[in-house]
PDB file of C-alpha atoms in Angstrom:
ATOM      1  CA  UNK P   1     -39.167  35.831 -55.070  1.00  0.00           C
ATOM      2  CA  UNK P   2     -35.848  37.917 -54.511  1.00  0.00           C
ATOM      3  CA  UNK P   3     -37.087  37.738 -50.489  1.00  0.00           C
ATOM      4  CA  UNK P   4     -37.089  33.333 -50.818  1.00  0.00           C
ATOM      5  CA  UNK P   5     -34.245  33.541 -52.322  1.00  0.00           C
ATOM      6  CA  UNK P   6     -32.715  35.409 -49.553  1.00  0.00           C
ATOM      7  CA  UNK P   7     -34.314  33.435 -46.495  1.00  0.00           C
ATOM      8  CA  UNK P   8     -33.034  30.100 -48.340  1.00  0.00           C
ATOM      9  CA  UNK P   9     -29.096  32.163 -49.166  1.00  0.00           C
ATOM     10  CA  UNK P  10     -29.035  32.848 -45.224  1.00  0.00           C
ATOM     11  CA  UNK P  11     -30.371  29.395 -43.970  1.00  0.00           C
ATOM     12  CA  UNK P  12     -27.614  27.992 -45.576  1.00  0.00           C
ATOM     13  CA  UNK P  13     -24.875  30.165 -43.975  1.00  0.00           C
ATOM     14  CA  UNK P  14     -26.267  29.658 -40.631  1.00  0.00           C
ATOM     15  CA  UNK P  15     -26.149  25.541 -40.932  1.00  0.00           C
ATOM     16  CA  UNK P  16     -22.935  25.698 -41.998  1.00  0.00           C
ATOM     17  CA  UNK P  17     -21.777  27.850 -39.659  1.00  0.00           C
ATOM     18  CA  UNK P  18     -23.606  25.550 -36.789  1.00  0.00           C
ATOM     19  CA  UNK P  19     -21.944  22.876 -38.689  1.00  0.00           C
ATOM     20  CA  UNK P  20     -18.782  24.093 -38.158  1.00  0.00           C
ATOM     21  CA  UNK P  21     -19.313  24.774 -34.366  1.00  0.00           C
ATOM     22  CA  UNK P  22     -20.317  21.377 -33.348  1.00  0.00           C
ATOM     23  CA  UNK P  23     -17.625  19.947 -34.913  1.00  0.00           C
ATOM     24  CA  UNK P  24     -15.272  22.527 -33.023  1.00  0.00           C
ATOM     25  CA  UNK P  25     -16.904  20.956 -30.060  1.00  0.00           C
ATOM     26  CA  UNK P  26     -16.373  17.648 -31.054  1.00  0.00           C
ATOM     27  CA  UNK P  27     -12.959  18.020 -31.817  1.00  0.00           C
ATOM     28  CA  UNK P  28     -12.305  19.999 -28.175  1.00  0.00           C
ATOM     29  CA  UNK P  29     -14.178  16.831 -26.304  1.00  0.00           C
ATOM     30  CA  UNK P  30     -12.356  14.415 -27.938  1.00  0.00           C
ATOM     31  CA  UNK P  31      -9.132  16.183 -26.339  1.00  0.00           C
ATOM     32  CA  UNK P  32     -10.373  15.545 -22.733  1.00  0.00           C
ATOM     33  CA  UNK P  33     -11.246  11.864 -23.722  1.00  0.00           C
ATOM     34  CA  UNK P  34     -13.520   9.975 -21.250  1.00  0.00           C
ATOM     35  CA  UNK P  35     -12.032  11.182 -18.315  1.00  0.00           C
ATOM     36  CA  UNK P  36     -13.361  14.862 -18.650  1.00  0.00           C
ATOM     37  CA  UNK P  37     -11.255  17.978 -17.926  1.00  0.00           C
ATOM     38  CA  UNK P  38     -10.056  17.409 -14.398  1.00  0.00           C
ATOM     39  CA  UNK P  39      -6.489  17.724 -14.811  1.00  0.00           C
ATOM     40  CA  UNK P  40      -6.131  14.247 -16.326  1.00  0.00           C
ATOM     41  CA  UNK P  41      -3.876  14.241 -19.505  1.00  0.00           C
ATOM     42  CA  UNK P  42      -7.298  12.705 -21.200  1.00  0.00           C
ATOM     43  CA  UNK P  43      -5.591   9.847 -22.841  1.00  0.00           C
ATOM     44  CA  UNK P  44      -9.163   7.365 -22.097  1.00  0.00           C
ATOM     45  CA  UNK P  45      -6.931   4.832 -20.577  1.00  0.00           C
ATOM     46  CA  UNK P  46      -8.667   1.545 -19.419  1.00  0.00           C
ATOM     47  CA  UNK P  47      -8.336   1.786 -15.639  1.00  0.00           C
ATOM     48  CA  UNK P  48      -6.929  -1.507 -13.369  1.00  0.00           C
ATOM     49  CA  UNK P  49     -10.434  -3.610 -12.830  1.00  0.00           C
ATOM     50  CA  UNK P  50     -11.195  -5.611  -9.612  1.00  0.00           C
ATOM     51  CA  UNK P  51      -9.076  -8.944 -10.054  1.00  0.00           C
ATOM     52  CA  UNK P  52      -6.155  -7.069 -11.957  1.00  0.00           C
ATOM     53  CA  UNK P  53      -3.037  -7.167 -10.501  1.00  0.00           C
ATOM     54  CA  UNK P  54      -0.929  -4.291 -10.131  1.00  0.00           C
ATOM     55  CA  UNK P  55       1.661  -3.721 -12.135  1.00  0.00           C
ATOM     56  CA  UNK P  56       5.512  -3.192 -11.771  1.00  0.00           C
ATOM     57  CA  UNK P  57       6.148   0.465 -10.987  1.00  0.00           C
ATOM     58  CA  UNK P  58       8.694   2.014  -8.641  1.00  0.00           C
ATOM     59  CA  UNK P  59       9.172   5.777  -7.510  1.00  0.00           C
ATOM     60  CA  UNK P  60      10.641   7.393  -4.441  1.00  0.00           C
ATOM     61  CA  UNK P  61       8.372   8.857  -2.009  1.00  0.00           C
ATOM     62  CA  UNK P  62       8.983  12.397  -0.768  1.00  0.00           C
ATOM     63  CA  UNK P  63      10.626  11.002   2.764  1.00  0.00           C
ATOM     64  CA  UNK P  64      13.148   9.250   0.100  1.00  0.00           C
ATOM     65  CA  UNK P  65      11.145   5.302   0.269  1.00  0.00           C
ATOM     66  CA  UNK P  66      11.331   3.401  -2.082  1.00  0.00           C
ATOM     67  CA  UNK P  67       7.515   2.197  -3.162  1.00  0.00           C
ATOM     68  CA  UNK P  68       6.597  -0.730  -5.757  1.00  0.00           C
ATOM     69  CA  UNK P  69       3.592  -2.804  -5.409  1.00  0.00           C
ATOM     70  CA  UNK P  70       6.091  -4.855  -2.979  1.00  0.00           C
ATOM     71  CA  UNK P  71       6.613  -2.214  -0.622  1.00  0.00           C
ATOM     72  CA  UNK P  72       2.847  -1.957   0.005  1.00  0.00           C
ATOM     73  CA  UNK P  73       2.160  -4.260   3.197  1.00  0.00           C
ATOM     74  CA  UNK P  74       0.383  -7.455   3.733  1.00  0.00           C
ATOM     75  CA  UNK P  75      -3.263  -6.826   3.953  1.00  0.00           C
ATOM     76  CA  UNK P  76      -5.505  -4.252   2.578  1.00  0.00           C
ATOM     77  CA  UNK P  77      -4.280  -0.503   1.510  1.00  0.00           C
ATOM     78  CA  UNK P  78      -5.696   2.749  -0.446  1.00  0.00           C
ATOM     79  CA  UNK P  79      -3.714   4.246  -3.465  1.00  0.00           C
ATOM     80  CA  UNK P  80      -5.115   7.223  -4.427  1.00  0.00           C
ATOM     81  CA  UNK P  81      -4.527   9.812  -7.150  1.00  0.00           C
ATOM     82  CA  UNK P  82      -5.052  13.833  -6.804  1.00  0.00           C
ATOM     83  CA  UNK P  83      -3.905  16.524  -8.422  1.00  0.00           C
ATOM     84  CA  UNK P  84      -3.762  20.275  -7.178  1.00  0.00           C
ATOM     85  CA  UNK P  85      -5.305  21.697 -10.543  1.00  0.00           C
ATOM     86  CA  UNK P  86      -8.542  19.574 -10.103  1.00  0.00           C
ATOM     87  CA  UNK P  87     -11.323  20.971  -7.984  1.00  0.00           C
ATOM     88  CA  UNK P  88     -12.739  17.478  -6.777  1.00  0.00           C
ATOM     89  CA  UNK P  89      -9.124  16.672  -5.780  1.00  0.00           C
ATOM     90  CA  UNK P  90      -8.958  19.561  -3.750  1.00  0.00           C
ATOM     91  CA  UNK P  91     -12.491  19.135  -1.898  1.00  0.00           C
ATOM     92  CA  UNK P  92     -11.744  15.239  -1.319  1.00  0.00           C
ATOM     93  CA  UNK P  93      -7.965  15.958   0.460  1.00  0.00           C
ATOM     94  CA  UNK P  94      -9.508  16.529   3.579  1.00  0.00           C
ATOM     95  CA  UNK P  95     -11.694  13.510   3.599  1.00  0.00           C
ATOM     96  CA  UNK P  96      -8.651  11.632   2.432  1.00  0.00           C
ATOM     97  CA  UNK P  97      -6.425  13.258   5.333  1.00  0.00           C
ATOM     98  CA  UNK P  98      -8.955  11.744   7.986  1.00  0.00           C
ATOM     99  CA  UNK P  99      -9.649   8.686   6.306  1.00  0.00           C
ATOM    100  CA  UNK P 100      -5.788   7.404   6.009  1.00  0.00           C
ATOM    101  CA  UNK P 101      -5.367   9.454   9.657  1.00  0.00           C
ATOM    102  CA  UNK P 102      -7.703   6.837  10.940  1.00  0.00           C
ATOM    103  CA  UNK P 103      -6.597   3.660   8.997  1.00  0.00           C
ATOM    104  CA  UNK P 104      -5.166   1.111  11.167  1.00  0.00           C
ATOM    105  CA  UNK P 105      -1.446   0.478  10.313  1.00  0.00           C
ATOM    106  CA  UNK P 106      -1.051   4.049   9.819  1.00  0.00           C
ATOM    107  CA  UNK P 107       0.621   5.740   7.175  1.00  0.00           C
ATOM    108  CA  UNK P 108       2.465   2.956   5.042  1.00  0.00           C
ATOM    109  CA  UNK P 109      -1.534   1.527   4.089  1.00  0.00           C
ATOM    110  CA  UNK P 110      -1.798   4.757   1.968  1.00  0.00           C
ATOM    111  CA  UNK P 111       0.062   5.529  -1.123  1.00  0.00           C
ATOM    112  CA  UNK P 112      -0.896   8.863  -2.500  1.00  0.00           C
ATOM    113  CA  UNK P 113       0.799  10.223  -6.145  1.00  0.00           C
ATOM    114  CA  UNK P 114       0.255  13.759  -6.202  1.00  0.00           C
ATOM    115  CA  UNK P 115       0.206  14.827 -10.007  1.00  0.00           C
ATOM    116  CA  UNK P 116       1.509  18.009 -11.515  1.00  0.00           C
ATOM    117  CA  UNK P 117       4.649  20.324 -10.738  1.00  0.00           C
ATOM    118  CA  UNK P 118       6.716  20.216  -7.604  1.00  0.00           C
ATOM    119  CA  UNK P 119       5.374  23.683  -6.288  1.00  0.00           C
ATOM    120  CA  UNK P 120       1.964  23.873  -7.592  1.00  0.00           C
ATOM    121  CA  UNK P 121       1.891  20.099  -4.989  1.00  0.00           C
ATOM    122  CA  UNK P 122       3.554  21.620  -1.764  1.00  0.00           C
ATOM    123  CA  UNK P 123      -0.582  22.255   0.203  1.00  0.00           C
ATOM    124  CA  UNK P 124      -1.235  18.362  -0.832  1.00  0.00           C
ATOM    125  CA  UNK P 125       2.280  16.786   0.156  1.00  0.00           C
ATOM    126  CA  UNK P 126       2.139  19.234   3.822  1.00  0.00           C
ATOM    127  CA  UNK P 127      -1.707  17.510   4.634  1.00  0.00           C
ATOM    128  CA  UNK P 128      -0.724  14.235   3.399  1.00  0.00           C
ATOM    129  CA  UNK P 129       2.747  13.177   4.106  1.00  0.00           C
ATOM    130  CA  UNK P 130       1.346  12.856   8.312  1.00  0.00           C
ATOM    131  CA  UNK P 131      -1.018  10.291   7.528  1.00  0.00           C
ATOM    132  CA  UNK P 132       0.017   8.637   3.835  1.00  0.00           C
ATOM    133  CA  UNK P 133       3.458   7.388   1.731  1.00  0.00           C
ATOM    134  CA  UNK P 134       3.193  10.845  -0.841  1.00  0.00           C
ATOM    135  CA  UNK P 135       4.820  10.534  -4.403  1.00  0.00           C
ATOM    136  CA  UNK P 136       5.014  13.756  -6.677  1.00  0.00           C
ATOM    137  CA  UNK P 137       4.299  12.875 -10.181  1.00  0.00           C
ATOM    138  CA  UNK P 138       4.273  14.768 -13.554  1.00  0.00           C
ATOM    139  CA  UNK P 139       1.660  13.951 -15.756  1.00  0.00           C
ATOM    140  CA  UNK P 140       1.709  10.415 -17.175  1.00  0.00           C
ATOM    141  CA  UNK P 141       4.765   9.589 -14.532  1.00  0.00           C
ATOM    142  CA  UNK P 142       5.619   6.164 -13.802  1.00  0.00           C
ATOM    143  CA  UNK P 143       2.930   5.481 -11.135  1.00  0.00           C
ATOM    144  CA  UNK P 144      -0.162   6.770 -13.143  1.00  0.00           C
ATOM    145  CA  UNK P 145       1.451   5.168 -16.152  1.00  0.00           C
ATOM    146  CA  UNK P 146       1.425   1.719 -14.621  1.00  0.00           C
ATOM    147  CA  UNK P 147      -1.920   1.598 -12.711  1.00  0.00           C
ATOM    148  CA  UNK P 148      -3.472   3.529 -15.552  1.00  0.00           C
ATOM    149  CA  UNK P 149      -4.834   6.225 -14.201  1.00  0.00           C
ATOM    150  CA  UNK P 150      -5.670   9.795 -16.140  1.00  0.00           C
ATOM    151  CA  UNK P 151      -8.355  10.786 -14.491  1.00  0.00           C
ATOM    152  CA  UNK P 152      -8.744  12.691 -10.642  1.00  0.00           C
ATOM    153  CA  UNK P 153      -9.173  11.554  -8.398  1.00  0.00           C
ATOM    154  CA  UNK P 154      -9.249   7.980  -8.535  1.00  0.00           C
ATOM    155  CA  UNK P 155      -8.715   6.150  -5.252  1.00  0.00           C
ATOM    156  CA  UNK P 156      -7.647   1.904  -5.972  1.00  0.00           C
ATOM    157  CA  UNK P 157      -8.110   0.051  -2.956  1.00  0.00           C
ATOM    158  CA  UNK P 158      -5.640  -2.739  -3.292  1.00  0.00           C
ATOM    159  CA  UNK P 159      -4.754  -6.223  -1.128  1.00  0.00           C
ATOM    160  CA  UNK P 160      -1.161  -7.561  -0.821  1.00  0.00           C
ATOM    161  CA  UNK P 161      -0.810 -11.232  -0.150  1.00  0.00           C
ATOM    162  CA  UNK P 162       2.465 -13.464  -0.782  1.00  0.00           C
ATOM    163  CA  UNK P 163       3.926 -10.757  -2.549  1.00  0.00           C
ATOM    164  CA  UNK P 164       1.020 -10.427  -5.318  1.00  0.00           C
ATOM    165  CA  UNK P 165      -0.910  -7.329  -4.784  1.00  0.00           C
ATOM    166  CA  UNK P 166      -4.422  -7.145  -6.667  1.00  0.00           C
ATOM    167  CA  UNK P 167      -6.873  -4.310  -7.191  1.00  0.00           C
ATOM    168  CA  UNK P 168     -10.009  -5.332  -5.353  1.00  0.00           C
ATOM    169  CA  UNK P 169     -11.944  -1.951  -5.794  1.00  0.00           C
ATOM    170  CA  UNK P 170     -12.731   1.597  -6.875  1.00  0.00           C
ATOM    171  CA  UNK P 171     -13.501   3.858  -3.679  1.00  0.00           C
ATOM    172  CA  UNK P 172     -15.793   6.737  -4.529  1.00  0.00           C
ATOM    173  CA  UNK P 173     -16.732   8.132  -1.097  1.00  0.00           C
ATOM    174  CA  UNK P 174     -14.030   7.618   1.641  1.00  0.00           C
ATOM    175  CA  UNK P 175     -16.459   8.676   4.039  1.00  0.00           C
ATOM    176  CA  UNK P 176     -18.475   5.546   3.614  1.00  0.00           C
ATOM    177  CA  UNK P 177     -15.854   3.163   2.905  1.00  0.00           C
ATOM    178  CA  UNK P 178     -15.086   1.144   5.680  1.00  0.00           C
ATOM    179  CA  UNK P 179     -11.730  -0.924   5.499  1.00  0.00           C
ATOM    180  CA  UNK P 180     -12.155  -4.374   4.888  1.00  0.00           C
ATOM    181  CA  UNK P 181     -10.057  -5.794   7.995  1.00  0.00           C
TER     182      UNK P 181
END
C-alpha cells in the first residue's frame, strides 16, 4: 500500500511540474506573437491587405530623401522590410539586391527600411543603397509603424496612381515575381 501511495505522491509532482512548463511555454510564445521570433518586436499587428492604401508616413532615406507614399513614383514599386538580426533577412538580401538591380526605373521603385541599430545595418545599407531608396529604422519606427509591419521580411508590392498609392500584394519569392509592367 505504502508503494501506491508513493507512485500516486510522485504522479502528482510530475503533472504539476509539466503543468508548469507548458504554461512557461505558453507564456514565452505569446511574447513572439504571430509573427515568430525573427527580429520582429512580435506585437501580431494586422498587416496592409491587397486594396489597402498606404498610409501617411515620412522618413529620410540614408542619401538624405525625403520618402512618403508620395515620393514613391507613378506605376508599380517593391517596399520591403529586413532586418540584420533575422536569418531569412539575411539569405533574401541578395535576391533582393538583383531583383531591384534589375527593376526597370531603377532605384527610386524600391524602398527598403532596414530595422535595428545604425551599426548592426551598415552590410544591408552598403548592398542596397546601389539598387534601392534605404531607410534605417529602430524597431516599431515610423515606416513599420504605418504599413504595419513586425515581422521579417515582408516585401509590399505597392502601385502609385494620381497620388493614391495602394498595396496590391505580398511578394514571397522575388525570384519568381515578375513586375507587373
Amino acid at each position: 500500500m505504502a508503494a501506491l501511495t508513493a507512485a500516486v505522491v510522485l504522479v502528482g509532482i510530475l503533472c504539476v511540474l509539466d503543468l508548469l512548463l507548458t504554461i512557461g511555454v505558453i507564456k514565452k510564445l505569446r511574447e513572439y506573437g504571430p509573427a515568430g521570433p525573427m527580429g520582429a518586436p512580435g506585437k501580431g499587428m494586422t498587416p496592409l491587405r491587397p486594396g489597402e492604401e498606404l498610409p501617411a508616413f515620412t522618413a529620410v532615406a540614408e542619401d538624405g530623401a525625403l520618402v512618403s507614399p508620395s515620393s514613391l513614383p507613378d506605376g508599380w514599386s517593391l517596399i520591403a522590410f529586413l532586418s540584420p538580426n533575422c536569418a531569412p533577412c539575411r539569405t533574401k538580401l541578395p535576391e533582393l539586391v538583383a531583383y531591384a538591380a534589375a527593376e526597370p526605373g531603377g532605384r527610386d521603385r524600391t524602398l527598403a527600411v532596414v530595422v535595428g541599430e545604425p551599426g548592426e545595418c551598415e552590410r544591408f545599407v552598403r548592398e542596397l543603397s546601389p539598387v534601392a531608396r534605404v531607410v534605417v529604422e529602430p524597431k516599431g519606427g515610423p515606416v513599420c509603424a504605418a504599413l504595419r509591419v513586425d515581422a521579417f521580411p515582408t516585401t509590399l508590392r505597392v502601385h502609385a496612381d494620381q497620388g493614391r498609392t495602394v498595396v496590391t500584394g505580398h511578394v514571397v519569392d522575388l525570384a519568381r515575381e515578375a513586375s507587373p509592367r
